Short mmCIF file of C-alpha atoms in Angstrom, two decimals:
data_model
loop_
_atom_site.label_atom_id
_atom_site.label_comp_id
_atom_site.label_asym_id
_atom_site.label_seq_id
_atom_site.Cartn_x
_atom_site.Cartn_y
_atom_site.Cartn_z
CA ALA Q 10 -23.24 -0.61 24.04
CA GLN Q 11 -20.90 -3.15 22.56
CA SER Q 12 -18.12 -4.16 24.91
CA VAL Q 13 -15.41 -6.78 25.26
CA SER Q 14 -14.19 -7.99 28.64
CA GLN Q 15 -10.88 -9.62 29.37
CA HIS Q 16 -10.98 -10.92 32.89
CA ASN Q 17 -7.31 -10.93 33.76
CA HIS Q 18 -5.15 -7.84 33.64
CA HIS Q 19 -1.86 -9.61 34.37
CA VAL Q 20 -1.13 -13.31 34.35
CA ILE Q 21 2.18 -14.72 35.55
CA LEU Q 22 3.14 -18.29 34.68
CA SER Q 23 6.16 -20.50 34.67
CA GLU Q 24 7.39 -22.10 31.47
CA ALA Q 25 5.46 -25.25 30.48
CA ALA Q 26 2.36 -24.17 32.39
CA SER Q 27 -0.96 -24.17 30.57
CA LEU Q 28 -2.60 -20.89 29.64
CA GLU Q 29 -6.19 -19.80 29.35
CA LEU Q 30 -7.12 -16.15 28.84
CA GLY Q 31 -10.77 -15.24 29.09
CA CYS Q 32 -12.69 -13.04 26.69
CA ASN Q 33 -16.41 -12.27 26.82
CA TYR Q 34 -18.44 -9.91 24.69
CA SER Q 35 -21.59 -8.03 25.49
CA TYR Q 36 -24.33 -9.53 23.33
CA GLY Q 37 -24.98 -12.08 20.63
CA GLY Q 38 -25.72 -12.04 16.96
CA THR Q 39 -23.20 -12.87 14.30
CA VAL Q 40 -19.70 -11.92 15.30
CA ASN Q 41 -16.18 -12.08 13.96
CA LEU Q 42 -13.68 -12.75 16.73
CA PHE Q 43 -9.96 -12.07 16.95
CA TRP Q 44 -7.02 -12.43 19.26
CA TYR Q 45 -4.07 -10.13 18.75
CA VAL Q 46 -0.68 -10.23 20.43
CA GLN Q 47 1.82 -7.46 21.08
CA TYR Q 48 5.32 -8.63 21.97
CA PRO Q 49 7.51 -6.12 23.83
CA GLY Q 50 8.56 -3.35 21.48
CA GLN Q 51 6.70 -4.83 18.52
CA HIS Q 52 3.53 -3.98 16.68
CA LEU Q 53 0.19 -5.71 17.18
CA GLN Q 54 -0.17 -8.85 15.15
CA LEU Q 55 -2.99 -11.27 14.54
CA LEU Q 56 -2.79 -14.49 16.54
CA LEU Q 57 -5.99 -16.12 15.29
CA LYS Q 58 -9.49 -15.35 14.07
CA TYR Q 59 -12.94 -16.90 13.95
CA PHE Q 60 -15.54 -16.04 11.33
CA SER Q 61 -17.64 -19.21 11.08
CA GLY Q 62 -17.41 -23.01 11.08
CA ASP Q 63 -15.49 -25.09 13.61
CA PRO Q 64 -15.66 -23.17 16.90
CA LEU Q 65 -12.18 -24.38 17.85
CA VAL Q 66 -9.67 -22.36 15.88
CA LYS Q 67 -5.94 -22.75 15.75
CA GLY Q 68 -3.56 -19.87 15.36
CA ILE Q 69 0.14 -19.26 15.15
CA LYS Q 70 2.70 -20.43 17.71
CA GLY Q 71 0.53 -23.21 19.14
CA PHE Q 72 -2.32 -20.98 20.30
CA GLU Q 73 -5.94 -21.94 19.94
CA ALA Q 74 -9.27 -20.41 20.91
CA GLU Q 75 -12.76 -21.75 21.40
CA PHE Q 76 -15.90 -19.85 20.50
CA ILE Q 77 -18.82 -20.70 22.80
CA LYS Q 78 -21.82 -18.87 21.43
CA SER Q 79 -24.08 -19.56 24.41
CA LYS Q 80 -21.54 -17.98 26.75
CA PHE Q 81 -20.54 -15.11 24.45
CA SER Q 82 -16.97 -16.21 24.99
CA PHE Q 83 -13.81 -16.67 22.96
CA ASN Q 84 -11.10 -17.89 25.31
CA LEU Q 85 -7.49 -18.23 24.25
CA ARG Q 86 -5.51 -21.31 25.23
CA LYS Q 87 -2.05 -22.77 24.95
CA PRO Q 88 -1.14 -26.11 26.53
CA SER Q 89 2.46 -25.22 27.37
CA VAL Q 90 3.75 -21.64 27.40
CA GLN Q 91 7.29 -20.52 26.66
CA TRP Q 92 9.28 -17.54 27.86
CA SER Q 93 8.88 -16.07 24.36
CA ASP Q 94 5.09 -15.90 24.87
CA THR Q 95 5.59 -12.98 27.25
CA ALA Q 96 3.44 -10.29 25.64
CA GLU Q 97 0.16 -8.44 25.88
CA TYR Q 98 -2.88 -10.17 24.42
CA PHE Q 99 -5.97 -8.42 23.12
CA CYS Q 100 -9.33 -9.91 22.29
CA ALA Q 101 -11.38 -8.06 19.66
CA VAL Q 102 -14.93 -8.48 18.38
CA ASN Q 103 -16.74 -7.22 15.31
CA TRP Q 104 -20.52 -7.42 15.33
CA MET Q 105 -21.82 -8.20 11.87
CA GLU Q 106 -25.40 -7.07 12.38
CA GLY Q 107 -26.93 -4.40 14.54
CA GLY Q 108 -23.50 -3.06 15.11
CA SER Q 109 -21.41 -0.41 13.53
CA GLU Q 110 -18.92 -2.82 11.95
CA LYS Q 111 -16.21 -1.40 14.17
CA LEU Q 112 -13.73 -3.64 15.85
CA VAL Q 113 -14.05 -3.38 19.63
CA PHE Q 114 -11.01 -4.34 21.68
CA GLY Q 115 -10.75 -5.60 25.21
CA LYS Q 116 -8.41 -3.83 27.60
CA GLY Q 117 -5.73 -6.48 27.18
CA THR Q 118 -4.07 -9.12 29.35
CA LYS Q 119 -0.39 -8.90 30.06
CA LEU Q 120 1.24 -12.32 30.20
CA THR Q 121 4.59 -12.80 31.90
CA VAL Q 122 6.24 -16.19 31.53
CA ASN Q 123 9.10 -16.86 33.90
CA PRO Q 124 11.86 -19.19 32.72
CA ASP D 25 3.91 -9.16 3.55
CA VAL D 26 1.58 -6.41 4.67
CA LYS D 27 3.38 -3.13 5.18
CA VAL D 28 1.93 -0.32 7.27
CA THR D 29 4.38 2.44 8.09
CA GLN D 30 3.98 5.38 10.42
CA SER D 31 5.94 8.57 10.02
CA SER D 32 7.66 8.54 13.42
CA ARG D 33 8.26 6.03 16.21
CA TYR D 34 8.72 8.73 18.84
CA LEU D 35 7.55 12.32 18.86
CA VAL D 36 7.76 15.04 21.47
CA LYS D 37 5.60 18.14 21.06
CA ARG D 38 4.65 21.11 23.16
CA THR D 39 1.15 21.95 24.36
CA GLY D 40 -0.74 23.91 21.75
CA GLU D 41 1.30 22.71 18.77
CA LYS D 42 -0.37 21.27 15.70
CA VAL D 43 0.73 17.67 15.26
CA PHE D 44 0.55 15.50 12.15
CA LEU D 45 0.84 11.74 12.31
CA GLU D 46 1.00 9.95 9.02
CA CYS D 47 0.25 6.38 8.04
CA VAL D 48 1.09 4.81 4.70
CA GLN D 49 0.11 1.37 3.41
CA ASP D 50 1.24 -0.64 0.43
CA MET D 51 -1.67 -3.10 0.34
CA ASP D 52 -4.31 -1.12 -1.55
CA HIS D 53 -6.82 -1.67 1.29
CA GLU D 54 -9.83 0.61 1.39
CA ASN D 55 -10.15 0.82 5.15
CA MET D 56 -7.74 2.65 7.40
CA PHE D 57 -8.01 3.31 11.13
CA TRP D 58 -6.40 5.40 13.85
CA TYR D 59 -6.36 4.13 17.43
CA ARG D 60 -4.77 5.27 20.61
CA GLN D 61 -3.41 2.73 23.04
CA ASP D 62 -3.14 3.52 26.72
CA PRO D 63 -2.13 1.16 29.56
CA GLY D 64 -5.16 -0.51 31.08
CA LEU D 65 -7.52 0.95 28.47
CA GLY D 66 -6.68 -1.20 25.47
CA LEU D 67 -7.16 0.27 21.99
CA ARG D 68 -9.71 2.98 21.39
CA LEU D 69 -10.79 4.01 17.92
CA ILE D 70 -10.31 7.68 17.07
CA TYR D 71 -11.32 7.82 13.39
CA PHE D 72 -11.53 5.54 10.43
CA SER D 73 -11.80 5.92 6.69
CA TYR D 74 -13.37 3.50 4.24
CA ASP D 75 -12.40 5.37 1.10
CA VAL D 76 -10.52 8.39 -0.15
CA LYS D 77 -11.93 11.59 1.33
CA MET D 78 -14.36 9.57 3.46
CA LYS D 79 -14.08 9.47 7.23
CA GLU D 80 -16.11 8.43 10.21
CA LYS D 81 -15.73 9.24 13.87
CA GLY D 82 -14.72 6.52 16.22
CA ASP D 83 -15.24 6.40 19.95
CA ILE D 84 -12.93 9.25 20.97
CA PRO D 85 -12.69 11.78 18.12
CA GLU D 86 -12.60 14.92 20.27
CA GLY D 87 -9.43 16.93 19.75
CA TYR D 88 -8.50 15.04 16.57
CA SER D 89 -9.17 15.31 12.87
CA VAL D 90 -8.10 13.18 9.91
CA SER D 91 -7.32 13.51 6.25
CA ARG D 92 -7.32 10.97 3.47
CA GLU D 93 -6.48 12.51 0.12
CA LYS D 94 -4.91 9.37 -1.35
CA LYS D 95 -5.86 5.76 -0.86
CA GLU D 96 -2.53 4.75 0.63
CA ARG D 97 -2.20 7.61 3.10
CA PHE D 98 -4.21 8.44 6.22
CA SER D 99 -3.21 11.33 8.45
CA LEU D 100 -4.19 12.03 12.02
CA ILE D 101 -4.09 15.67 13.08
CA LEU D 102 -4.02 17.07 16.58
CA GLU D 103 -5.13 20.65 16.04
CA SER D 104 -3.80 21.89 19.38
CA ALA D 105 -1.94 19.22 21.29
CA SER D 106 -2.69 18.79 24.97
CA THR D 107 -0.94 16.74 27.64
CA ASN D 108 -3.86 14.31 27.82
CA GLN D 109 -3.11 13.34 24.23
CA THR D 110 0.21 11.82 25.31
CA SER D 111 -0.23 8.24 24.12
CA MET D 112 0.73 5.54 21.67
CA TYR D 113 -1.01 6.04 18.33
CA LEU D 114 -1.60 3.04 16.09
CA CYS D 115 -2.62 2.98 12.47
CA ALA D 116 -4.33 -0.08 11.02
CA ILE D 117 -5.67 -1.19 7.66
CA SER D 118 -8.12 -3.82 6.51
CA ARG D 119 -9.60 -5.06 3.27
CA ASP D 120 -13.08 -5.02 4.82
CA PRO D 121 -14.16 -3.39 8.09
CA THR D 122 -15.26 -6.78 9.43
CA TYR D 123 -12.02 -8.56 8.57
CA GLU D 124 -8.73 -8.66 10.43
CA GLN D 125 -6.74 -5.47 10.71
CA TYR D 126 -3.02 -5.05 10.14
CA PHE D 127 -1.20 -2.61 12.36
CA GLY D 128 1.71 -0.27 11.97
CA PRO D 129 4.52 -0.02 14.54
CA GLY D 130 2.93 2.91 16.36
CA THR D 131 3.98 6.44 17.22
CA ARG D 132 4.64 7.24 20.86
CA LEU D 133 3.64 10.88 21.25
CA THR D 134 4.59 12.87 24.30
CA VAL D 135 3.04 16.30 24.77
CA THR D 136 4.82 18.48 27.33
#
């Protein structure tokens, strides 16, 4: 079955620390990859996406993610976090072939950034 | 700007009541989705619709039904609410099922 794993449930950082959130998916083939963010009290919004091309994608607010096909991974990074990055982050994968074209979400990683 | 609105932000219902959650979009997207979001479980797909009057079951359809009579409107129905359906319900839309989805603000439903 298709699945998406986010390794960390809760990450706590101080401002200016670097961030890396892991995301792995269950099997290969052509995939569309997404990171979503949910700030406290707000709706889910798209942070960045990968469909094809350069495996290093840049999103909003200084976030980036790298697609490593051989590792079935799409990790999210930010070189220097801010207090305003406190939120829950969700990785999501859509398998383009052999799948049901449904978006499968990871369980989320809660990020707390202390000032 | 994409606009996805949901009928209520907060809802409290009693066990056994019939509950309607409504989602309306202004983007003319074919695809609409209902998810529930629970702490530690992420988002789980309940139902989706790729066209008017068309629907497909998601991963957890039991206890729910949906209706899509107009392109812009997608309703989630809890035929007989139970306490284990207390959750945050999110509606989403997309132009294509493989593209990014845009989410509404969510309805926090409490069933007592």
